[in-house]
GROMACS .gro file of C-alpha atoms in nm:
model
  339
    1MET     CA    1   0.000   0.000   0.000
    2SER     CA    2   0.153   0.331  -0.108
    3LYS     CA    3   0.206   0.597   0.151
    4LYS     CA    4   0.025   0.922   0.084
    5SER     CA    5   0.262   1.216   0.066
    6SER     CA    6   0.218   1.496   0.315
    7PRO     CA    7   0.104   1.835   0.182
    8ARG     CA    8   0.369   2.101   0.144
    9PHE     CA    9   0.303   2.447   0.274
   10THR     CA   10   0.422   2.794   0.190
   11ARG     CA   11   0.357   3.141   0.321
   12GLY     CA   12   0.090   3.282   0.093
   13MET     CA   13   0.219   3.634   0.158
   14LEU     CA   14   0.546   3.540  -0.014
   15ILE     CA   15   0.375   3.438  -0.337
   16LEU     CA   16   0.023   3.565  -0.389
   17PRO     CA   17   0.010   3.945  -0.325
   18PRO     CA   18   0.159   4.072  -0.655
   19PHE     CA   19  -0.058   3.832  -0.854
   20ALA     CA   20  -0.368   3.917  -0.650
   21LYS     CA   21  -0.312   4.289  -0.703
   22ALA     CA   22  -0.259   4.254  -1.076
   23PHE     CA   23  -0.563   4.026  -1.102
   24THR     CA   24  -0.780   4.273  -0.910
   25LEU     CA   25  -0.655   4.569  -1.113
   26ARG     CA   26  -0.775   4.393  -1.427
   27GLY     CA   27  -1.121   4.341  -1.284
   28GLY     CA   28  -1.086   3.997  -1.130
   29ASP     CA   29  -1.272   3.894  -0.814
   30ILE     CA   30  -0.981   3.785  -0.597
   31GLU     CA   31  -1.190   3.674  -0.301
   32ALA     CA   32  -1.401   3.443  -0.517
   33LEU     CA   33  -1.088   3.303  -0.681
   34LEU     CA   34  -0.919   3.229  -0.348
   35VAL     CA   35  -1.229   3.054  -0.217
   36ARG     CA   36  -1.251   2.857  -0.541
   37ASN     CA   37  -0.898   2.730  -0.484
   38GLY     CA   38  -0.941   2.656  -0.115
   39ILE     CA   39  -0.726   2.947   0.007
   40PRO     CA   40  -0.840   3.160   0.305
   41VAL     CA   41  -0.885   3.526   0.208
   42GLY     CA   42  -0.680   3.622   0.514
   43THR     CA   43  -0.374   3.475   0.345
   44LEU     CA   44  -0.321   3.807   0.165
   45THR     CA   45  -0.288   4.003   0.488
   46ASP     CA   46  -0.154   3.754   0.744
   47PRO     CA   47   0.220   3.695   0.692
   48ALA     CA   48   0.220   3.399   0.934
   49MET     CA   49  -0.053   3.203   0.757
   50LEU     CA   50   0.059   2.883   0.587
   51VAL     CA   51  -0.132   2.749   0.288
   52ASP     CA   52  -0.108   2.441   0.071
   53ALA     CA   53   0.153   2.523  -0.193
   54SER     CA   54  -0.039   2.337  -0.464
   55ALA     CA   55  -0.339   2.561  -0.396
   56CYS     CA   56  -0.122   2.871  -0.456
   57TYR     CA   57  -0.001   2.722  -0.783
   58SER     CA   58  -0.359   2.646  -0.891
   59ALA     CA   59  -0.471   2.998  -0.801
   60ILE     CA   60  -0.214   3.156  -1.034
   61GLU     CA   61  -0.321   2.925  -1.318
   62ASP     CA   62  -0.682   3.016  -1.241
   63MET     CA   63  -0.605   3.389  -1.260
   64ALA     CA   64  -0.457   3.355  -1.608
   65ASP     CA   65  -0.747   3.142  -1.728
   66THR     CA   66  -1.005   3.381  -1.584
   67LEU     CA   67  -0.841   3.683  -1.751
   68GLY     CA   68  -0.778   3.497  -2.075
   69ASP     CA   69  -0.413   3.604  -2.066
   70PRO     CA   70  -0.165   3.317  -2.125
   71TYR     CA   71   0.125   3.542  -2.021
   72PHE     CA   72  -0.030   3.681  -1.702
   73GLY     CA   73   0.210   3.505  -1.462
   74ALA     CA   74   0.522   3.602  -1.657
   75LYS     CA   75   0.415   3.967  -1.680
   76VAL     CA   76   0.357   3.991  -1.305
   77ALA     CA   77   0.683   3.811  -1.230
   78ILE     CA   78   0.885   4.050  -1.448
   79GLU     CA   79   0.723   4.354  -1.286
   80THR     CA   80   0.780   4.208  -0.939
   81ALA     CA   81   1.148   4.145  -1.010
   82ARG     CA   82   1.189   4.501  -1.136
   83LYS     CA   83   1.019   4.659  -0.835
   84GLY     CA   84   1.143   4.422  -0.568
   85THR     CA   85   0.987   4.190  -0.314
   86PRO     CA   86   1.040   4.145   0.061
   87ALA     CA   87   1.115   3.776   0.010
   88PHE     CA   88   1.439   3.865  -0.171
   89ARG     CA   89   1.530   4.189   0.003
   90ASP     CA   90   1.758   4.044   0.270
   91SER     CA   91   1.942   3.837   0.011
   92ALA     CA   92   1.995   4.132  -0.222
   93THR     CA   93   2.071   4.407   0.029
   94HIS     CA   94   2.409   4.274   0.141
   95ALA     CA   95   2.511   4.088  -0.177
   96LEU     CA   96   2.826   4.214  -0.347
   97ASN     CA   97   2.805   3.980  -0.646
   98LEU     CA   98   2.569   3.727  -0.805
   99GLY     CA   99   2.727   3.433  -0.623
  100ASP     CA  100   2.673   3.609  -0.291
  101PHE     CA  101   2.308   3.678  -0.378
  102LEU     CA  102   2.235   3.319  -0.479
  103SER     CA  103   2.402   3.170  -0.172
  104ARG     CA  104   2.206   3.403   0.057
  105LEU     CA  105   1.887   3.322  -0.134
  106VAL     CA  106   1.932   2.948  -0.081
  107VAL     CA  107   1.955   3.003   0.295
  108GLU     CA  108   1.671   3.257   0.314
  109VAL     CA  109   1.420   3.049   0.119
  110SER     CA  110   1.495   2.733   0.319
  111LYS     CA  111   1.399   2.923   0.638
  112GLN     CA  112   1.059   3.032   0.507
  113VAL     CA  113   0.905   2.762   0.288
  114ASP     CA  114   0.916   2.386   0.238
  115ASN     CA  115   0.758   2.363  -0.107
  116VAL     CA  116   1.085   2.438  -0.292
  117ARG     CA  117   1.451   2.355  -0.243
  118TYR     CA  118   1.721   2.579  -0.389
  119SER     CA  119   2.077   2.469  -0.461
  120VAL     CA  120   2.382   2.596  -0.648
  121SER     CA  121   2.644   2.367  -0.804
  122ILE     CA  122   2.965   2.493  -0.962
  123THR     CA  123   3.207   2.326  -1.203
  124PRO     CA  124   3.494   2.486  -1.397
  125GLY     CA  125   3.273   2.526  -1.702
  126ILE     CA  126   2.921   2.592  -1.574
  127VAL     CA  127   2.707   2.698  -1.277
  128ASN     CA  128   2.369   2.535  -1.217
  129PHE     CA  129   2.110   2.715  -1.005
  130ASP     CA  130   1.841   2.455  -0.932
  131ILE     CA  131   1.493   2.515  -0.797
  132HIS     CA  132   1.336   2.183  -0.704
  133ARG     CA  133   0.965   2.171  -0.629
  134THR     CA  134   0.871   1.928  -0.354
  135VAL     CA  135   0.506   1.946  -0.462
  136LYS     CA  136   0.384   1.733  -0.751
  137VAL     CA  137   0.184   1.958  -0.982
  138THR     CA  138  -0.124   1.769  -1.095
  139LYS     CA  139  -0.267   2.042  -1.319
  140PRO     CA  140  -0.099   2.216  -1.615
  141SER     CA  141   0.185   2.431  -1.481
  142LYS     CA  142   0.255   2.670  -1.768
  143GLN     CA  143   0.195   2.977  -1.547
  144LEU     CA  144   0.404   2.839  -1.261
  145ASP     CA  145   0.696   2.755  -1.489
  146ALA     CA  146   0.674   3.090  -1.668
  147VAL     CA  147   0.674   3.274  -1.334
  148GLY     CA  148   0.993   3.099  -1.225
  149VAL     CA  149   1.179   3.167  -1.548
  150ALA     CA  150   1.062   3.528  -1.581
  151LEU     CA  151   1.132   3.612  -1.215
  152TYR     CA  152   1.482   3.470  -1.183
  153VAL     CA  153   1.608   3.564  -1.527
  154THR     CA  154   1.488   3.921  -1.471
  155LEU     CA  155   1.654   3.931  -1.126
  156ILE     CA  156   1.984   3.803  -1.266
  157LYS     CA  157   1.970   4.030  -1.570
  158LYS     CA  158   1.888   4.337  -1.360
  159GLY     CA  159   2.140   4.244  -1.092
  160ILE     CA  160   2.450   4.193  -1.308
  161GLY     CA  161   2.362   4.448  -1.577
  162GLU     CA  162   2.597   4.455  -1.874
  163ALA     CA  163   2.758   4.124  -1.775
  164PHE     CA  164   2.435   3.946  -1.873
  165ASP     CA  165   2.442   3.787  -2.218
  166PRO     CA  166   2.133   3.588  -2.325
  167LYS     CA  167   2.354   3.366  -2.541
  168ASP     CA  168   2.528   3.239  -2.225
  169ILE     CA  169   2.222   3.127  -2.031
  170LEU     CA  170   2.034   2.798  -2.055
  171ILE     CA  171   1.699   2.735  -1.886
  172THR     CA  172   1.564   2.384  -1.833
  173VAL     CA  173   1.195   2.382  -1.744
  174PRO     CA  174   0.889   2.155  -1.799
  175THR     CA  175   0.712   2.396  -2.035
  176THR     CA  176   0.776   2.737  -2.192
  177GLN     CA  177   0.416   2.798  -2.305
  178GLY     CA  178   0.353   3.079  -2.058
  179LEU     CA  179   0.666   3.278  -2.143
  180LEU     CA  180   0.635   3.601  -2.337
  181PRO     CA  181   0.754   3.558  -2.697
  182GLY     CA  182   1.107   3.692  -2.734
  183PHE     CA  183   1.180   3.695  -2.360
  184LEU     CA  184   1.482   3.473  -2.428
  185PRO     CA  185   1.631   3.329  -2.749
  186LYS     CA  186   1.479   2.991  -2.837
  187GLN     CA  187   1.816   2.822  -2.800
  188ALA     CA  188   1.828   2.937  -2.435
  189LEU     CA  189   1.524   2.726  -2.347
  190VAL     CA  190   1.512   2.350  -2.304
  191THR     CA  191   1.201   2.159  -2.198
  192SER     CA  192   1.235   1.855  -1.972
  193GLN     CA  193   1.002   1.688  -1.725
  194ILE     CA  194   1.182   1.802  -1.413
  195ASP     CA  195   1.013   1.906  -1.089
  196GLY     CA  196   1.115   2.268  -1.102
  197MET     CA  197   1.373   2.457  -1.304
  198ARG     CA  198   1.745   2.477  -1.371
  199ILE     CA  199   1.929   2.794  -1.474
  200SER     CA  200   2.277   2.734  -1.616
  201PHE     CA  201   2.530   3.008  -1.686
  202PRO     CA  202   2.910   3.062  -1.704
  203PRO     CA  203   3.107   3.078  -1.376
  204HIS     CA  204   3.236   3.432  -1.437
  205TRP     CA  205   2.883   3.562  -1.379
  206LEU     CA  206   2.917   3.465  -1.013
  207TRP     CA  207   3.174   3.740  -0.958
  208ALA     CA  208   2.983   4.005  -1.151
  209PRO     CA  209   2.890   4.302  -0.925
  210PHE     CA  210   2.529   4.262  -0.818
  211SER     CA  211   2.282   4.544  -0.750
  212LEU     CA  212   1.907   4.543  -0.794
  213ASP     CA  213   1.855   4.913  -0.715
  214TRP     CA  214   1.499   4.860  -0.603
  215ASP     CA  215   1.306   5.178  -0.542
  216LEU     CA  216   1.272   5.153  -0.166
  217VAL     CA  217   1.315   5.428   0.088
  218THR     CA  218   1.590   5.341   0.337
  219THR     CA  219   1.714   5.510   0.648
  220SER     CA  220   2.034   5.569   0.837
  221ARG     CA  221   2.076   5.465   1.198
  222GLY     CA  222   2.146   5.826   1.290
  223GLU     CA  223   1.779   5.914   1.257
  224PHE     CA  224   1.701   5.720   1.577
  225THR     CA  225   1.736   5.871   1.922
  226THR     CA  226   1.935   5.686   2.186
  227ASP     CA  227   1.632   5.551   2.367
  228GLY     CA  228   1.400   5.557   2.068
  229ALA     CA  229   1.124   5.705   2.284
  230SER     CA  230   1.077   6.041   2.117
  231GLU     CA  231   0.785   6.174   1.916
  232ALA     CA  232   1.032   6.270   1.643
  233THR     CA  233   1.143   5.908   1.609
  234LEU     CA  234   0.783   5.789   1.588
  235SER     CA  235   0.709   6.052   1.323
  236TYR     CA  236   1.015   5.939   1.133
  237LEU     CA  237   0.901   5.575   1.140
  238ARG     CA  238   0.556   5.676   1.019
  239GLY     CA  239   0.717   5.859   0.729
  240ILE     CA  240   0.923   5.557   0.627
  241LEU     CA  241   0.616   5.333   0.648
  242ARG     CA  242   0.415   5.581   0.444
  243ASP     CA  243   0.681   5.582   0.172
  244ASN     CA  244   0.688   5.203   0.148
  245ILE     CA  245   0.336   5.083   0.229
  246ALA     CA  246   0.225   5.063  -0.135
  247TYR     CA  247   0.518   4.837  -0.216
  248GLN     CA  248   0.387   4.539  -0.022
  249ASP     CA  249   0.188   4.468   0.291
  250LEU     CA  250   0.513   4.485   0.488
  251THR     CA  251   0.564   4.263   0.790
  252LEU     CA  252   0.747   4.392   1.095
  253ASN     CA  253   1.061   4.208   0.984
  254ASP     CA  254   1.039   4.364   0.636
  255PHE     CA  255   0.992   4.711   0.781
  256ALA     CA  256   1.278   4.668   1.029
  257SER     CA  257   1.502   4.559   0.741
  258ILE     CA  258   1.423   4.879   0.552
  259CYS     CA  259   1.502   5.081   0.865
  260ARG     CA  260   1.825   4.883   0.921
  261GLN     CA  261   1.708   4.802   1.273
  262HIS     CA  262   1.631   4.483   1.462
  263PRO     CA  263   1.254   4.411   1.476
  264ARG     CA  264   1.261   4.405   1.857
  265ARG     CA  265   1.405   4.756   1.864
  266ILE     CA  266   1.125   4.880   1.639
  267GLN     CA  267   0.876   4.716   1.876
  268ARG     CA  268   1.035   4.884   2.180
  269ILE     CA  269   1.024   5.226   2.012
  270LEU     CA  270   0.656   5.184   1.928
  271TRP     CA  271   0.561   5.043   2.269
  272ALA     CA  272   0.730   5.342   2.434
  273GLN     CA  273   0.491   5.563   2.236
  274GLY     CA  274   0.186   5.353   2.327
  275THR     CA  275   0.136   5.191   1.990
  276SER     CA  276   0.237   4.885   1.788
  277TYR     CA  277   0.355   4.815   1.436
  278SER     CA  278   0.016   4.682   1.325
  279GLN     CA  279  -0.160   4.987   1.471
  280MET     CA  280   0.087   5.228   1.309
  281LYS     CA  281   0.042   5.054   0.975
  282ASP     CA  282  -0.336   5.073   1.010
  283ASP     CA  283  -0.318   5.444   1.099
  284VAL     CA  284  -0.089   5.525   0.806
  285ARG     CA  285  -0.306   5.328   0.566
  286GLN     CA  286  -0.617   5.510   0.689
  287SER     CA  287  -0.450   5.851   0.653
  288ILE     CA  288  -0.333   5.784   0.297
  289THR     CA  289  -0.669   5.643   0.193
  290LYS     CA  290  -0.863   5.943   0.325
  291ASP     CA  291  -0.621   6.184   0.159
  292LEU     CA  292  -0.647   6.013  -0.181
  293LEU     CA  293  -1.026   5.988  -0.161
  294SER     CA  294  -1.062   6.353  -0.063
  295ASN     CA  295  -0.803   6.513  -0.288
  296THR     CA  296  -0.772   6.296  -0.599
  297THR     CA  297  -0.996   6.127  -0.853
  298LEU     CA  298  -0.796   5.802  -0.849
  299PRO     CA  299  -1.014   5.492  -0.895
  300ILE     CA  300  -1.078   5.290  -0.581
  301THR     CA  301  -0.881   5.001  -0.730
  302GLU     CA  302  -0.574   5.220  -0.773
  303ILE     CA  303  -0.605   5.354  -0.418
  304THR     CA  304  -0.622   4.996  -0.295
  305LEU     CA  305  -0.286   4.922  -0.457
  306GLN     CA  306  -0.128   5.239  -0.318
  307VAL     CA  307  -0.209   5.139   0.039
  308GLY     CA  308  -0.098   4.778   0.001
  309LEU     CA  309  -0.430   4.597   0.027
  310SER     CA  310  -0.537   4.296  -0.179
  311GLY     CA  311  -0.839   4.449  -0.351
  312PRO     CA  312  -1.135   4.688  -0.330
  313ALA     CA  313  -1.327   4.448  -0.105
  314ALA     CA  314  -1.044   4.453   0.149
  315LEU     CA  315  -1.033   4.833   0.136
  316ASP     CA  316  -1.409   4.852   0.178
  317ARG     CA  317  -1.394   4.636   0.493
  318ALA     CA  318  -1.107   4.837   0.638
  319PHE     CA  319  -1.269   5.170   0.559
  320ARG     CA  320  -1.600   5.070   0.716
  321ARG     CA  321  -1.405   4.979   1.028
  322TRP     CA  322  -1.229   5.317   1.028
  323THR     CA  323  -1.523   5.543   0.947
  324GLY     CA  324  -1.848   5.348   0.929
  325MET     CA  325  -1.873   5.446   0.562
  326THR     CA  326  -1.768   5.298   0.230
  327PRO     CA  327  -1.483   5.469   0.039
  328THR     CA  328  -1.735   5.586  -0.222
  329GLN     CA  329  -1.959   5.744   0.043
  330PHE     CA  330  -1.662   5.916   0.206
  331ARG     CA  331  -1.542   6.054  -0.128
  332ALA     CA  332  -1.889   6.189  -0.205
  333GLU     CA  333  -1.913   6.363   0.134
  334SER     CA  334  -1.560   6.506   0.099
  335LYS     CA  335  -1.638   6.695  -0.219
  336PRO     CA  336  -1.703   7.067  -0.166
  337GLU     CA  337  -2.058   7.172  -0.227
  338GLN     CA  338  -2.121   7.344  -0.558
  339VAL     CA  339  -2.223   7.708  -0.518
   0.00000   0.00000   0.00000
């Protein structure tokens, strides 16, 4: 009798938010899609929530099918790699070259998820960066495979700049159907029934200077007072959060990384001022939302993205909690009366 394999889990917040936002922006009902794939809606806002990795994979395939866009996953992956993601920030921040980035990435990913295994092997003639999926994909995986190729090739290309030569890279992946035409030369792509993906490139790339130059606001340690218990420090933290909140629904660890501080120190600073990170984030999100509703004509969907929420429904729930009104009602009441 065969032994049934245990489900593999991942943190939904590491995978789904950029896809959910893009799906919502194009008119998709993200809450219905998550329910359809057996994923709790809270996954998009709770960084600690673990979900079945295969359900995340199915959700991305479902998004592409619903929108009728065979390249949906690849497009989102490319944009995510260009803008940055908290999952890779720690690996990229301190990396001096590509080899440093990849080695840090292997360690970082292994600490956060168990649905993939990363490894790097080096020989005198070639480097293989392997991403092995521990989850058997039962449905077509063209979006999943396209996401992996588009994300990592874009990261490498952006990171090493002029050292990147598409003629020197070889990608082995189960299918290339979801990749944008012309993303890589045809000779750079090989299909094989492997559980994941392999990126092969010449060893000299490992020593190429690596910099992603993501557009994130960072701080210097000098902005913090000795005890961290001043109103100026709290105001400063609010400002940093305000500048970065649209980028992702940042966890405390993500935010502390941006501030170049330990998460516990951020907590102590906020506790000394009678607040918490979650409360500060909620306050900043409320302030930005009210300002955009009152002083701009941005669509509700766009405002949702700017405050780091998963979709209009999530904004509606939050706004009702803040004000007892819907965003549309608040905007209507904020308009000056016509004389």
